[in-house]
Amino acid sequence: MNDRTYDDPSADGRLLPWTGDGGKPCYVLGDGTGYVSRLADQIERVQLGMAGELIEHAGELLTGHRLTDLELHYLARQLTESLREVKRVAESRGARLSSGG
C-alpha cells in the first residue's frame, strides 16, 4: 500500500507553478510530456520572463526617479510576488534534477 498523499512533497510528482485551495502546493504525476506539464512549462517561461522585465523596470525606477511611498510599496509587492514565483520554479526544477527527471 502506498502511504503517500497528493500533497506530500516527497511524492514523485512535479511541483506546479500554481497553488490550490488555501495556497496548498499542486503536483502532477507523469513523464513530463502531458498537457499539464506542457502548460506548467509555458507558465514558468512567462513567470521567468516577467521577473526579468520587472527587475529591469525596478532598476530604472530606483535609479532615475524619486518614488512616493505608495509607488515604492507597490514595487516591493510586485518584486515579492515575482520572487515567490521564481523560487517555486527553482524548487520544482531542483527537485526534478535531483530525482533524475
PDB file of C-alpha atoms in Angstrom:
ATOM      1  CA  MET A   1       0.000   0.000   0.000  1.00  0.00           C
ATOM      2  CA  ASN A   2       1.245   3.490  -0.845  1.00  0.00           C
ATOM      3  CA  ASP A   3       1.212   5.805   2.208  1.00  0.00           C
ATOM      4  CA  ARG A   4       1.998   8.966   0.244  1.00  0.00           C
ATOM      5  CA  THR A   5      -0.660  11.595  -0.292  1.00  0.00           C
ATOM      6  CA  TYR A   6      -1.114  14.001  -3.183  1.00  0.00           C
ATOM      7  CA  ASP A   7       0.122  16.910  -1.088  1.00  0.00           C
ATOM      8  CA  ASP A   8       3.244  15.022   0.048  1.00  0.00           C
ATOM      9  CA  PRO A   9       6.244  16.909  -1.389  1.00  0.00           C
ATOM     10  CA  SER A  10       8.307  13.740  -1.294  1.00  0.00           C
ATOM     11  CA  ALA A  11       5.994  12.096  -3.826  1.00  0.00           C
ATOM     12  CA  ASP A  12       7.402  11.620  -7.308  1.00  0.00           C
ATOM     13  CA  GLY A  13       5.329  14.469  -8.696  1.00  0.00           C
ATOM     14  CA  ARG A  14       6.329  17.729 -10.302  1.00  0.00           C
ATOM     15  CA  LEU A  15       5.644  20.855  -8.279  1.00  0.00           C
ATOM     16  CA  LEU A  16       3.457  23.078 -10.438  1.00  0.00           C
ATOM     17  CA  PRO A  17       3.838  26.859 -10.755  1.00  0.00           C
ATOM     18  CA  TRP A  18       0.427  27.477  -9.174  1.00  0.00           C
ATOM     19  CA  THR A  19      -1.234  26.621  -5.901  1.00  0.00           C
ATOM     20  CA  GLY A  20      -4.510  25.017  -4.999  1.00  0.00           C
ATOM     21  CA  ASP A  21      -7.119  25.846  -2.394  1.00  0.00           C
ATOM     22  CA  GLY A  22      -5.665  27.596   0.607  1.00  0.00           C
ATOM     23  CA  GLY A  23      -2.311  28.058  -1.116  1.00  0.00           C
ATOM     24  CA  LYS A  24      -1.514  24.338  -0.985  1.00  0.00           C
ATOM     25  CA  PRO A  25       1.082  23.124  -3.488  1.00  0.00           C
ATOM     26  CA  CYS A  26      -0.103  21.335  -6.628  1.00  0.00           C
ATOM     27  CA  TYR A  27       1.707  18.429  -8.244  1.00  0.00           C
ATOM     28  CA  VAL A  28       1.368  16.466 -11.441  1.00  0.00           C
ATOM     29  CA  LEU A  29       2.410  12.858 -11.883  1.00  0.00           C
ATOM     30  CA  GLY A  30       3.682  11.618 -15.208  1.00  0.00           C
ATOM     31  CA  ASP A  31       6.624  11.578 -17.558  1.00  0.00           C
ATOM     32  CA  GLY A  32       6.643  15.349 -18.139  1.00  0.00           C
ATOM     33  CA  THR A  33       5.171  15.242 -21.646  1.00  0.00           C
ATOM     34  CA  GLY A  34       1.453  15.586 -20.888  1.00  0.00           C
ATOM     35  CA  TYR A  35      -0.794  18.599 -21.234  1.00  0.00           C
ATOM     36  CA  VAL A  36      -0.441  19.781 -17.624  1.00  0.00           C
ATOM     37  CA  SER A  37       3.360  19.503 -17.760  1.00  0.00           C
ATOM     38  CA  ARG A  38       3.474  21.484 -21.018  1.00  0.00           C
ATOM     39  CA  LEU A  39       1.153  24.112 -19.551  1.00  0.00           C
ATOM     40  CA  ALA A  40       3.388  24.347 -16.472  1.00  0.00           C
ATOM     41  CA  ASP A  41       6.439  24.800 -18.734  1.00  0.00           C
ATOM     42  CA  GLN A  42       4.698  27.667 -20.535  1.00  0.00           C
ATOM     43  CA  ILE A  43       3.641  29.349 -17.297  1.00  0.00           C
ATOM     44  CA  GLU A  44       7.169  29.040 -15.879  1.00  0.00           C
ATOM     45  CA  ARG A  45       8.601  30.668 -19.012  1.00  0.00           C
ATOM     46  CA  VAL A  46       6.155  33.552 -18.674  1.00  0.00           C
ATOM     47  CA  GLN A  47       6.899  33.946 -14.956  1.00  0.00           C
ATOM     48  CA  LEU A  48      10.661  33.982 -15.511  1.00  0.00           C
ATOM     49  CA  GLY A  49      10.352  36.415 -18.418  1.00  0.00           C
ATOM     50  CA  MET A  50       8.150  38.754 -16.424  1.00  0.00           C
ATOM     51  CA  ALA A  51      10.564  38.572 -13.485  1.00  0.00           C
ATOM     52  CA  GLY A  52      13.402  39.695 -15.747  1.00  0.00           C
ATOM     53  CA  GLU A  53      11.340  42.578 -17.062  1.00  0.00           C
ATOM     54  CA  LEU A  54      10.303  43.573 -13.545  1.00  0.00           C
ATOM     55  CA  ILE A  55      13.916  43.587 -12.369  1.00  0.00           C
ATOM     56  CA  GLU A  56      14.865  45.903 -15.245  1.00  0.00           C
ATOM     57  CA  HIS A  57      11.904  48.175 -14.559  1.00  0.00           C
ATOM     58  CA  ALA A  58      12.655  48.286 -10.829  1.00  0.00           C
ATOM     59  CA  GLY A  59      16.268  49.189 -11.532  1.00  0.00           C
ATOM     60  CA  GLU A  60      15.182  52.044 -13.779  1.00  0.00           C
ATOM     61  CA  LEU A  61      12.647  53.318 -11.271  1.00  0.00           C
ATOM     62  CA  LEU A  62      15.048  53.187  -8.346  1.00  0.00           C
ATOM     63  CA  THR A  63      17.845  54.867 -10.288  1.00  0.00           C
ATOM     64  CA  GLY A  64      16.051  57.573 -12.178  1.00  0.00           C
ATOM     65  CA  HIS A  65      13.008  58.564 -10.167  1.00  0.00           C
ATOM     66  CA  ARG A  66      12.043  59.697  -6.736  1.00  0.00           C
ATOM     67  CA  LEU A  67       9.278  57.301  -5.759  1.00  0.00           C
ATOM     68  CA  THR A  68       6.393  58.063  -3.467  1.00  0.00           C
ATOM     69  CA  ASP A  69       5.795  55.733  -0.536  1.00  0.00           C
ATOM     70  CA  LEU A  70       2.820  54.257  -2.391  1.00  0.00           C
ATOM     71  CA  GLU A  71       4.864  53.605  -5.547  1.00  0.00           C
ATOM     72  CA  LEU A  72       7.692  52.044  -3.554  1.00  0.00           C
ATOM     73  CA  HIS A  73       5.228  49.854  -1.652  1.00  0.00           C
ATOM     74  CA  TYR A  74       3.642  48.692  -4.924  1.00  0.00           C
ATOM     75  CA  LEU A  75       7.054  47.928  -6.426  1.00  0.00           C
ATOM     76  CA  ALA A  76       8.062  45.953  -3.330  1.00  0.00           C
ATOM     77  CA  ARG A  77       4.836  43.920  -3.500  1.00  0.00           C
ATOM     78  CA  GLN A  78       5.382  43.128  -7.195  1.00  0.00           C
ATOM     79  CA  LEU A  79       9.009  42.145  -6.594  1.00  0.00           C
ATOM     80  CA  THR A  80       7.957  39.947  -3.660  1.00  0.00           C
ATOM     81  CA  GLU A  81       5.344  38.125  -5.727  1.00  0.00           C
ATOM     82  CA  SER A  82       7.790  37.666  -8.586  1.00  0.00           C
ATOM     83  CA  LEU A  83      10.452  36.322  -6.236  1.00  0.00           C
ATOM     84  CA  ARG A  84       7.920  33.881  -4.781  1.00  0.00           C
ATOM     85  CA  GLU A  85       7.131  32.600  -8.294  1.00  0.00           C
ATOM     86  CA  VAL A  86      10.792  32.303  -9.302  1.00  0.00           C
ATOM     87  CA  LYS A  87      11.574  30.452  -6.053  1.00  0.00           C
ATOM     88  CA  ARG A  88       8.781  27.989  -6.806  1.00  0.00           C
ATOM     89  CA  VAL A  89      10.171  27.395 -10.322  1.00  0.00           C
ATOM     90  CA  ALA A  90      13.652  26.825  -8.857  1.00  0.00           C
ATOM     91  CA  GLU A  91      12.317  24.376  -6.259  1.00  0.00           C
ATOM     92  CA  SER A  92      10.395  22.465  -8.917  1.00  0.00           C
ATOM     93  CA  ARG A  93      13.333  22.265 -11.282  1.00  0.00           C
ATOM     94  CA  GLY A  94      15.760  21.417  -8.497  1.00  0.00           C
ATOM     95  CA  ALA A  95      13.553  18.553  -7.346  1.00  0.00           C
ATOM     96  CA  ARG A  96      13.339  17.200 -10.891  1.00  0.00           C
ATOM     97  CA  LEU A  97      17.127  17.413 -11.294  1.00  0.00           C
ATOM     98  CA  SER A  98      17.801  15.588  -8.042  1.00  0.00           C
ATOM     99  CA  SER A  99      15.290  12.872  -8.933  1.00  0.00           C
ATOM    100  CA  GLY A 100      16.780  12.432 -12.386  1.00  0.00           C
ATOM    101  CA  GLY A 101      13.540  13.552 -14.073  1.00  0.00           C
TER     102      GLY A 101
END
